[in-house]
Amino acid sequence: MEMATTFRSSSFSIPNPNSNPRTNTLSSPLPLSKQLFGFPLPSSSTAKTTPLKLRSRNPTPYTQKPIKCSVSEVTEAATAEKKKKLMRRSDIRNIAIVAHVDHGKTTLVDSMLKQAKVFRDNQFVQERIMDSNDIERERGITILSKNTSITYKDSKINIIDTPGHSDFGGEVERILNMVEGILLVVDSVEGPMPQTRFVLKKALEFGHAVVVVVNKIDRPSARPDFVINSTFELFIELNATDEQCDFQAIYASGIKGKAGLSADNLSDDLGPLFEAIMRCIPGPAIEDGALQMLATNIEYDEHKGRIAIGRLHAGALRKGMDVRVCTSEDSCRFAKVSELFVYEKFNRVPVDSVEAGDICAVCGINDIQIGETIADKAQGKPLPAIRVEEPTVKMAFSINTSPFVGREGKYVTSRNLRDRLSRELERNLAMRVEDGETADTFIVSGRGTLHITILIENMRREGYEFMVGPPKVINKRVNDKLLEPYEIATVEVPEEHMGPVVELLGKRRGQMFDMQGLGSEGTNLLKYKIPTRGLLGLRNAILTASRGTAILNTIFDSYGPWAGDMSTRDLGSLVAFEGGTSTSYALSSSQDRGQLFIGPGVEVYKGQIVGIHQRPGDLSLNVCKKKAATNIRSNKEQSVILDTPLDYSLDDCIEYIQEDELVEVTPSSIRMCKNPKFSKKSSR
């Protein structure tokens, strides 16, 4: 409780810089620094003792308390170093909302937009308005970052909603280049999770200000004091400065649109959150100099072409302006800005000019790439390029070679496949594409299985037809030692199903390093360090072991020694050895051998996987066999009762297949089959 109360202190203080942040985070205050957010403070004694007051037209309880904020020493040092050149805009705030998946980022943004009167009173607004992509709505996750803005007390707040899943961490890393602060949303029951740690680590490295939002505070088993203390410990683990550890905590219910400075006293709106953003997040830093803008994101419009999105670091950008596009000092080319947009409310609004500090979208540069700098034509210099972490999982993409090739897809050739993968690299910095063993095979590497699966799903909906192999981890060899990627896996599982889950993770070389109870719901939180290989196909296995009640979250940790051999699948496949249309007669006898993926009346081909064998090893069977027609009449027709076939999604199929198997992806169907190359090798 003592730790939790330190975040609501009523005055600014800077601890002794010589103290150790791990042991002395709450040291006695020293005189206030001469600069805060780049602005000089009065040197009189009254300025040091009088707390900052918030101005509000309609004073409410939350505005009568001064809000304590975090400003990193990195930002302060940079400000002191460039105090002659650097100034900050007070009328703009650029923030990113970051959190672990399902902690309520997008729902919180919905409430912020509604309370800022972005929509008309009679306008129909669907839930999770920022998740505009079809796949995002179907899966209930954010995949691509989205820009929007609201106006609060004559100031513009640019808000960027970021993905919460670890596989899209590259998207979050890029977005942090555009903002000066983050809202770190943490669930009031779960507390900091793996992705929370990842995004917070990146934000602290950038020196961003942090406001912690304890969301879903209205949950029955909410434990805000535990969450605040856990978040504080996470700050210390990540070597945050004393000032960063002294963050502002806001308690909120995103779905109800309420927030407050204490968990027991929420306001009727999100006013405390808006006030904390204005007070705790500094305005954008502006350098005195020539035009500089880093292209942080790329969008595509059928009429406007490529649109570069980024924050203007220096100078001013005007419509029709001639600019220089630089990758490095030696690699520059010239271009012209045809159109210019800023984000107002939920739309892109055309403007004639943009001043430094604002986030804008630029049209007219058709070959612009993420990480390039739009600079002044005469004196422009490039900004540091964007770097993201390396991929850890790879999959082989190849043309469709099944007997059903070309039936359902529009783009089926290797040239179509190569062009589409090249286009993906332009906006997806965390992905890599290399040529495979043959001319029609490509090796696609990403941050995780989901990262690549989303690409496959997008291509499938665009009309592409191709095959993908099983996911494989990307190993490294350092000093003649084989290293493989390890991840931190957290599993929420009810106590009655904990035994099978622990046994399953142990078989996959997982090492438990923490176990704790979660709230009052009888749920345990298990934390493991496990090889990425062990995670392949683990999600379905854990759901089976826990009767569908467990929740698995993972995030990349580091490379470590090779953990040894492991088996990720114990059962074999049921394979069709003859093509045709499946019949009820054949399936009734086949279902005794295992679980089937197909029902009657489905076209299959030789080598297609039609089910899961109940024993190790594959079994070939005929699912197209018809009942023999004889002239002998039976007194009673035999009724056939078939089990419901398993309905495997794209993710399930990719998790299921092994080294000698492939997934055939078409716009209408997803099938699995044996890889003919492996059958040729085994026959020799």
PDB file of N, CA and C in Angstrom, residues 500-564:
ATOM      1  N   PRO A 500      -2.567 -30.850 -16.314  1.00  0.00           N
ATOM      2  CA  PRO A 500      -2.276 -31.185 -17.715  1.00  0.00           C
ATOM      3  C   PRO A 500      -1.520 -30.082 -18.458  1.00  0.00           C
ATOM      4  N   VAL A 501      -1.806 -28.816 -18.117  1.00  0.00           N
ATOM      5  CA  VAL A 501      -1.125 -27.708 -18.802  1.00  0.00           C
ATOM      6  C   VAL A 501       0.350 -27.666 -18.413  1.00  0.00           C
ATOM      7  N   VAL A 502       0.647 -27.848 -17.128  1.00  0.00           N
ATOM      8  CA  VAL A 502       2.040 -27.858 -16.666  1.00  0.00           C
ATOM      9  C   VAL A 502       2.806 -29.015 -17.303  1.00  0.00           C
ATOM     10  N   GLU A 503       2.156 -30.184 -17.397  1.00  0.00           N
ATOM     11  CA  GLU A 503       2.794 -31.352 -18.018  1.00  0.00           C
ATOM     12  C   GLU A 503       3.090 -31.083 -19.502  1.00  0.00           C
ATOM     13  N   LEU A 504       2.145 -30.439 -20.178  1.00  0.00           N
ATOM     14  CA  LEU A 504       2.306 -30.145 -21.604  1.00  0.00           C
ATOM     15  C   LEU A 504       3.470 -29.180 -21.848  1.00  0.00           C
ATOM     16  N   LEU A 505       3.563 -28.133 -21.021  1.00  0.00           N
ATOM     17  CA  LEU A 505       4.645 -27.161 -21.181  1.00  0.00           C
ATOM     18  C   LEU A 505       5.998 -27.777 -20.828  1.00  0.00           C
ATOM     19  N   GLY A 506       6.006 -28.696 -19.862  1.00  0.00           N
ATOM     20  CA  GLY A 506       7.248 -29.366 -19.493  1.00  0.00           C
ATOM     21  C   GLY A 506       7.782 -30.230 -20.624  1.00  0.00           C
ATOM     22  N   LYS A 507       6.879 -30.916 -21.358  1.00  0.00           N
ATOM     23  CA  LYS A 507       7.312 -31.741 -22.495  1.00  0.00           C
ATOM     24  C   LYS A 507       7.958 -30.898 -23.591  1.00  0.00           C
ATOM     25  N   ARG A 508       7.578 -29.632 -23.654  1.00  0.00           N
ATOM     26  CA  ARG A 508       8.103 -28.754 -24.707  1.00  0.00           C
ATOM     27  C   ARG A 508       9.268 -27.899 -24.211  1.00  0.00           C
ATOM     28  N   ARG A 509       9.957 -28.390 -23.209  1.00  0.00           N
ATOM     29  CA  ARG A 509      11.187 -27.779 -22.694  1.00  0.00           C
ATOM     30  C   ARG A 509      10.931 -26.421 -22.037  1.00  0.00           C
ATOM     31  N   GLY A 510       9.713 -26.210 -21.538  1.00  0.00           N
ATOM     32  CA  GLY A 510       9.425 -24.955 -20.846  1.00  0.00           C
ATOM     33  C   GLY A 510       9.912 -24.998 -19.409  1.00  0.00           C
ATOM     34  N   GLN A 511      10.421 -23.868 -18.908  1.00  0.00           N
ATOM     35  CA  GLN A 511      10.905 -23.784 -17.528  1.00  0.00           C
ATOM     36  C   GLN A 511      10.076 -22.729 -16.786  1.00  0.00           C
ATOM     37  N   MET A 512       9.345 -23.161 -15.768  1.00  0.00           N
ATOM     38  CA  MET A 512       8.514 -22.228 -15.012  1.00  0.00           C
ATOM     39  C   MET A 512       9.393 -21.385 -14.091  1.00  0.00           C
ATOM     40  N   PHE A 513       9.140 -20.061 -14.092  1.00  0.00           N
ATOM     41  CA  PHE A 513       9.884 -19.201 -13.170  1.00  0.00           C
ATOM     42  C   PHE A 513       8.960 -18.379 -12.277  1.00  0.00           C
ATOM     43  N   ASP A 514       7.647 -18.493 -12.465  1.00  0.00           N
ATOM     44  CA  ASP A 514       6.731 -17.758 -11.587  1.00  0.00           C
ATOM     45  C   ASP A 514       5.349 -18.394 -11.661  1.00  0.00           C
ATOM     46  N   MET A 515       4.657 -18.410 -10.511  1.00  0.00           N
ATOM     47  CA  MET A 515       3.273 -18.878 -10.460  1.00  0.00           C
ATOM     48  C   MET A 515       2.562 -18.089  -9.374  1.00  0.00           C
ATOM     49  N   GLN A 516       1.384 -17.546  -9.724  1.00  0.00           N
ATOM     50  CA  GLN A 516       0.653 -16.750  -8.740  1.00  0.00           C
ATOM     51  C   GLN A 516      -0.841 -16.870  -8.995  1.00  0.00           C
ATOM     52  N   GLY A 517      -1.626 -16.631  -7.938  1.00  0.00           N
ATOM     53  CA  GLY A 517      -3.073 -16.599  -8.073  1.00  0.00           C
ATOM     54  C   GLY A 517      -3.508 -15.310  -8.740  1.00  0.00           C
ATOM     55  N   LEU A 518      -4.633 -15.378  -9.446  1.00  0.00           N
ATOM     56  CA  LEU A 518      -5.089 -14.224 -10.211  1.00  0.00           C
ATOM     57  C   LEU A 518      -6.481 -13.846  -9.737  1.00  0.00           C
ATOM     58  N   GLY A 519      -6.573 -12.795  -8.934  1.00  0.00           N
ATOM     59  CA  GLY A 519      -7.879 -12.327  -8.481  1.00  0.00           C
ATOM     60  C   GLY A 519      -8.578 -13.351  -7.603  1.00  0.00           C
ATOM     61  N   SER A 520      -9.907 -13.260  -7.551  1.00  0.00           N
ATOM     62  CA  SER A 520     -10.693 -14.145  -6.695  1.00  0.00           C
ATOM     63  C   SER A 520     -11.465 -15.173  -7.511  1.00  0.00           C
ATOM     64  N   GLU A 521     -11.024 -15.401  -8.743  1.00  0.00           N
ATOM     65  CA  GLU A 521     -11.775 -16.275  -9.644  1.00  0.00           C
ATOM     66  C   GLU A 521     -11.202 -17.693  -9.716  1.00  0.00           C
ATOM     67  N   GLY A 522     -10.259 -18.043  -8.837  1.00  0.00           N
ATOM     68  CA  GLY A 522      -9.685 -19.384  -8.838  1.00  0.00           C
ATOM     69  C   GLY A 522      -8.810 -19.671 -10.038  1.00  0.00           C
ATOM     70  N   THR A 523      -8.204 -18.625 -10.601  1.00  0.00           N
ATOM     71  CA  THR A 523      -7.354 -18.766 -11.781  1.00  0.00           C
ATOM     72  C   THR A 523      -5.907 -18.557 -11.391  1.00  0.00           C
ATOM     73  N   ASN A 524      -5.010 -19.348 -11.978  1.00  0.00           N
ATOM     74  CA  ASN A 524      -3.578 -19.212 -11.719  1.00  0.00           C
ATOM     75  C   ASN A 524      -2.880 -18.646 -12.946  1.00  0.00           C
ATOM     76  N   LEU A 525      -1.847 -17.860 -12.715  1.00  0.00           N
ATOM     77  CA  LEU A 525      -1.030 -17.290 -13.784  1.00  0.00           C
ATOM     78  C   LEU A 525       0.333 -17.965 -13.747  1.00  0.00           C
ATOM     79  N   LEU A 526       0.655 -18.712 -14.808  1.00  0.00           N
ATOM     80  CA  LEU A 526       1.936 -19.412 -14.902  1.00  0.00           C
ATOM     81  C   LEU A 526       2.832 -18.674 -15.880  1.00  0.00           C
ATOM     82  N   LYS A 527       4.093 -18.502 -15.523  1.00  0.00           N
ATOM     83  CA  LYS A 527       5.055 -17.846 -16.410  1.00  0.00           C
ATOM     84  C   LYS A 527       6.191 -18.818 -16.721  1.00  0.00           C
ATOM     85  N   TYR A 528       6.455 -18.988 -18.008  1.00  0.00           N
ATOM     86  CA  TYR A 528       7.463 -19.941 -18.476  1.00  0.00           C
ATOM     87  C   TYR A 528       8.434 -19.245 -19.416  1.00  0.00           C
ATOM     88  N   LYS A 529       9.669 -19.728 -19.408  1.00  0.00           N
ATOM     89  CA  LYS A 529      10.612 -19.408 -20.474  1.00  0.00           C
ATOM     90  C   LYS A 529      10.714 -20.670 -21.321  1.00  0.00           C
ATOM     91  N   ILE A 530      10.368 -20.553 -22.601  1.00  0.00           N
ATOM     92  CA  ILE A 530      10.206 -21.736 -23.433  1.00  0.00           C
ATOM     93  C   ILE A 530      10.767 -21.472 -24.827  1.00  0.00           C
ATOM     94  N   PRO A 531      11.412 -22.459 -25.462  1.00  0.00           N
ATOM     95  CA  PRO A 531      11.887 -22.253 -26.840  1.00  0.00           C
ATOM     96  C   PRO A 531      10.719 -21.948 -27.778  1.00  0.00           C
ATOM     97  N   THR A 532      10.951 -21.093 -28.768  1.00  0.00           N
ATOM     98  CA  THR A 532       9.900 -20.772 -29.737  1.00  0.00           C
ATOM     99  C   THR A 532       9.413 -22.033 -30.442  1.00  0.00           C
ATOM    100  N   ARG A 533      10.305 -23.019 -30.631  1.00  0.00           N
ATOM    101  CA  ARG A 533       9.897 -24.300 -31.243  1.00  0.00           C
ATOM    102  C   ARG A 533       8.773 -24.956 -30.451  1.00  0.00           C
ATOM    103  N   GLY A 534       8.850 -24.847 -29.132  1.00  0.00           N
ATOM    104  CA  GLY A 534       7.853 -25.481 -28.282  1.00  0.00           C
ATOM    105  C   GLY A 534       6.486 -24.819 -28.360  1.00  0.00           C
ATOM    106  N   LEU A 535       6.444 -23.590 -28.881  1.00  0.00           N
ATOM    107  CA  LEU A 535       5.173 -22.879 -28.982  1.00  0.00           C
ATOM    108  C   LEU A 535       4.411 -23.237 -30.252  1.00  0.00           C
ATOM    109  N   LEU A 536       5.093 -23.842 -31.224  1.00  0.00           N
ATOM    110  CA  LEU A 536       4.442 -24.183 -32.487  1.00  0.00           C
ATOM    111  C   LEU A 536       3.415 -25.289 -32.242  1.00  0.00           C
ATOM    112  N   GLY A 537       2.164 -24.996 -32.472  1.00  0.00           N
ATOM    113  CA  GLY A 537       1.100 -25.960 -32.235  1.00  0.00           C
ATOM    114  C   GLY A 537       0.666 -26.067 -30.786  1.00  0.00           C
ATOM    115  N   LEU A 538       1.191 -25.182 -29.924  1.00  0.00           N
ATOM    116  CA  LEU A 538       0.892 -25.287 -28.494  1.00  0.00           C
ATOM    117  C   LEU A 538      -0.498 -24.754 -28.149  1.00  0.00           C
ATOM    118  N   ARG A 539      -0.968 -23.734 -28.877  1.00  0.00           N
ATOM    119  CA  ARG A 539      -2.223 -23.079 -28.495  1.00  0.00           C
ATOM    120  C   ARG A 539      -3.393 -24.070 -28.495  1.00  0.00           C
ATOM    121  N   ASN A 540      -3.513 -24.860 -29.573  1.00  0.00           N
ATOM    122  CA  ASN A 540      -4.605 -25.839 -29.633  1.00  0.00           C
ATOM    123  C   ASN A 540      -4.448 -26.926 -28.574  1.00  0.00           C
ATOM    124  N   ALA A 541      -3.201 -27.348 -28.340  1.00  0.00           N
ATOM    125  CA  ALA A 541      -2.957 -28.398 -27.345  1.00  0.00           C
ATOM    126  C   ALA A 541      -3.351 -27.923 -25.945  1.00  0.00           C
ATOM    127  N   ILE A 542      -3.056 -26.659 -25.636  1.00  0.00           N
ATOM    128  CA  ILE A 542      -3.403 -26.121 -24.313  1.00  0.00           C
ATOM    129  C   ILE A 542      -4.925 -25.980 -24.182  1.00  0.00           C
ATOM    130  N   LEU A 543      -5.573 -25.545 -25.260  1.00  0.00           N
ATOM    131  CA  LEU A 543      -7.035 -25.441 -25.215  1.00  0.00           C
ATOM    132  C   LEU A 543      -7.675 -26.799 -24.985  1.00  0.00           C
ATOM    133  N   THR A 544      -7.123 -27.851 -25.615  1.00  0.00           N
ATOM    134  CA  THR A 544      -7.646 -29.204 -25.421  1.00  0.00           C
ATOM    135  C   THR A 544      -7.419 -29.664 -23.989  1.00  0.00           C
ATOM    136  N   ALA A 545      -6.216 -29.420 -23.460  1.00  0.00           N
ATOM    137  CA  ALA A 545      -5.876 -29.873 -22.108  1.00  0.00           C
ATOM    138  C   ALA A 545      -6.692 -29.150 -21.040  1.00  0.00           C
ATOM    139  N   SER A 546      -7.100 -27.911 -21.310  1.00  0.00           N
ATOM    140  CA  SER A 546      -7.798 -27.111 -20.296  1.00  0.00           C
ATOM    141  C   SER A 546      -9.293 -26.993 -20.574  1.00  0.00           C
ATOM    142  N   ARG A 547      -9.810 -27.800 -21.515  1.00  0.00           N
ATOM    143  CA  ARG A 547     -11.223 -27.744 -21.915  1.00  0.00           C
ATOM    144  C   ARG A 547     -11.606 -26.348 -22.425  1.00  0.00           C
ATOM    145  N   GLY A 548     -10.674 -25.694 -23.109  1.00  0.00           N
ATOM    146  CA  GLY A 548     -10.962 -24.390 -23.724  1.00  0.00           C
ATOM    147  C   GLY A 548     -10.935 -23.220 -22.776  1.00  0.00           C
ATOM    148  N   THR A 549     -10.409 -23.387 -21.556  1.00  0.00           N
ATOM    149  CA  THR A 549     -10.464 -22.310 -20.560  1.00  0.00           C
ATOM    150  C   THR A 549      -9.152 -21.537 -20.418  1.00  0.00           C
ATOM    151  N   ALA A 550      -8.043 -22.062 -20.927  1.00  0.00           N
ATOM    152  CA  ALA A 550      -6.743 -21.417 -20.728  1.00  0.00           C
ATOM    153  C   ALA A 550      -6.525 -20.303 -21.748  1.00  0.00           C
ATOM    154  N   ILE A 551      -5.756 -19.290 -21.346  1.00  0.00           N
ATOM    155  CA  ILE A 551      -5.376 -18.186 -22.231  1.00  0.00           C
ATOM    156  C   ILE A 551      -3.856 -18.135 -22.282  1.00  0.00           C
ATOM    157  N   LEU A 552      -3.300 -18.216 -23.503  1.00  0.00           N
ATOM    158  CA  LEU A 552      -1.846 -18.240 -23.688  1.00  0.00           C
ATOM    159  C   LEU A 552      -1.381 -16.930 -24.328  1.00  0.00           C
ATOM    160  N   ASN A 553      -0.374 -16.294 -23.730  1.00  0.00           N
ATOM    161  CA  ASN A 553       0.239 -15.096 -24.310  1.00  0.00           C
ATOM    162  C   ASN A 553       1.751 -15.291 -24.333  1.00  0.00           C
ATOM    163  N   THR A 554       2.379 -14.851 -25.409  1.00  0.00           N
ATOM    164  CA  THR A 554       3.827 -15.030 -25.546  1.00  0.00           C
ATOM    165  C   THR A 554       4.473 -13.763 -26.076  1.00  0.00           C
ATOM    166  N   ILE A 555       5.762 -13.623 -25.786  1.00  0.00           N
ATOM    167  CA  ILE A 555       6.541 -12.533 -26.373  1.00  0.00           C
ATOM    168  C   ILE A 555       8.005 -12.954 -26.415  1.00  0.00           C
ATOM    169  N   PHE A 556       8.700 -12.515 -27.456  1.00  0.00           N
ATOM    170  CA  PHE A 556      10.106 -12.896 -27.633  1.00  0.00           C
ATOM    171  C   PHE A 556      10.946 -12.375 -26.480  1.00  0.00           C
ATOM    172  N   ASP A 557      11.858 -13.217 -25.988  1.00  0.00           N
ATOM    173  CA  ASP A 557      12.729 -12.820 -24.879  1.00  0.00           C
ATOM    174  C   ASP A 557      14.171 -12.640 -25.350  1.00  0.00           C
ATOM    175  N   SER A 558      14.798 -13.725 -25.800  1.00  0.00           N
ATOM    176  CA  SER A 558      16.204 -13.641 -26.216  1.00  0.00           C
ATOM    177  C   SER A 558      16.590 -14.942 -26.905  1.00  0.00           C
ATOM    178  N   TYR A 559      17.817 -14.967 -27.421  1.00  0.00           N
ATOM    179  CA  TYR A 559      18.365 -16.215 -27.977  1.00  0.00           C
ATOM    180  C   TYR A 559      19.132 -16.946 -26.878  1.00  0.00           C
ATOM    181  N   GLY A 560      18.955 -18.264 -26.835  1.00  0.00           N
ATOM    182  CA  GLY A 560      19.626 -19.067 -25.826  1.00  0.00           C
ATOM    183  C   GLY A 560      20.118 -20.382 -26.409  1.00  0.00           C
ATOM    184  N   PRO A 561      20.773 -21.215 -25.604  1.00  0.00           N
ATOM    185  CA  PRO A 561      21.323 -22.491 -26.105  1.00  0.00           C
ATOM    186  C   PRO A 561      20.225 -23.406 -26.633  1.00  0.00           C
ATOM    187  N   TRP A 562      20.585 -24.228 -27.599  1.00  0.00           N
ATOM    188  CA  TRP A 562      19.665 -25.200 -28.183  1.00  0.00           C
ATOM    189  C   TRP A 562      19.128 -26.109 -27.083  1.00  0.00           C
ATOM    190  N   ALA A 563      17.803 -26.237 -26.992  1.00  0.00           N
ATOM    191  CA  ALA A 563      17.190 -26.960 -25.876  1.00  0.00           C
ATOM    192  C   ALA A 563      17.116 -28.458 -26.103  1.00  0.00           C
ATOM    193  N   GLY A 564      17.428 -28.935 -27.303  1.00  0.00           N
ATOM    194  CA  GLY A 564      17.361 -30.359 -27.584  1.00  0.00           C
ATOM    195  C   GLY A 564      16.129 -30.709 -28.399  1.00  0.00           C
TER     196      GLY A 564
END
